[in-house]
Tab-separated table of C-alpha atoms in Angstrom:
chain	number	residue	atom	x	y	z
X	1	MET	CA	26.200	-17.362	-17.705
X	2	SER	CA	24.070	-20.664	-17.285
X	3	GLU	CA	20.673	-20.128	-17.314
X	4	GLN	CA	19.863	-21.194	-12.859
X	5	THR	CA	22.080	-18.401	-12.389
X	6	ASP	CA	20.442	-15.304	-14.508
X	7	ARG	CA	17.465	-16.947	-12.415
X	8	LYS	CA	18.751	-16.824	-9.351
X	9	MET	CA	20.743	-13.141	-10.007
X	10	ILE	CA	16.355	-12.337	-11.072
X	11	ALA	CA	15.017	-13.702	-7.947
X	12	THR	CA	17.916	-12.127	-5.385
X	13	GLY	CA	17.083	-8.646	-7.374
X	14	ILE	CA	13.288	-8.893	-6.636
X	15	VAL	CA	14.001	-10.379	-3.352
X	16	GLY	CA	16.094	-6.700	-2.268
X	17	THR	CA	14.209	-4.517	-4.152
X	18	VAL	CA	10.618	-5.953	-1.694
X	19	ILE	CA	12.858	-5.700	1.090
X	20	ALA	CA	13.837	-1.923	-0.117
X	21	ALA	CA	10.137	-1.016	-0.920
X	22	LEU	CA	9.514	-1.984	2.811
X	23	CYS	CA	11.650	-0.559	4.585
X	24	CYS	CA	10.991	2.509	2.332
X	25	PHE	CA	7.326	2.175	2.904
X	26	THR	CA	6.958	1.436	6.386
X	27	PRO	CA	7.660	5.134	7.949
X	28	ILE	CA	4.964	6.863	5.068
X	29	LEU	CA	2.693	4.510	5.730
X	30	VAL	CA	2.654	5.035	9.374
X	31	VAL	CA	3.267	8.840	9.417
X	32	LEU	CA	-0.064	8.824	6.594
X	33	LEU	CA	-2.066	6.301	9.650
X	34	GLY	CA	-1.291	8.702	11.585
X	35	ALA	CA	-2.208	11.844	10.315
X	36	VAL	CA	-5.702	9.688	8.902
X	37	GLY	CA	-6.217	9.255	12.092
X	38	LEU	CA	-5.250	12.887	14.010
X	39	SER	CA	-7.737	14.475	11.457
X	40	ALA	CA	-10.159	11.939	12.128
C-alpha cells in the first residue's frame, strides 16, 4: 500500500470511531444528565 492510502485508511478509521463513540455515548449522557437533574 502507498503512504497516501494508509493515511486515508487511518483517517477513515478515526472518523468512524468518533462517530460510533458519539452514537454510543449520547444516550448514556442523556440518561446521566437526567438522573443528575432529578436527584438535584
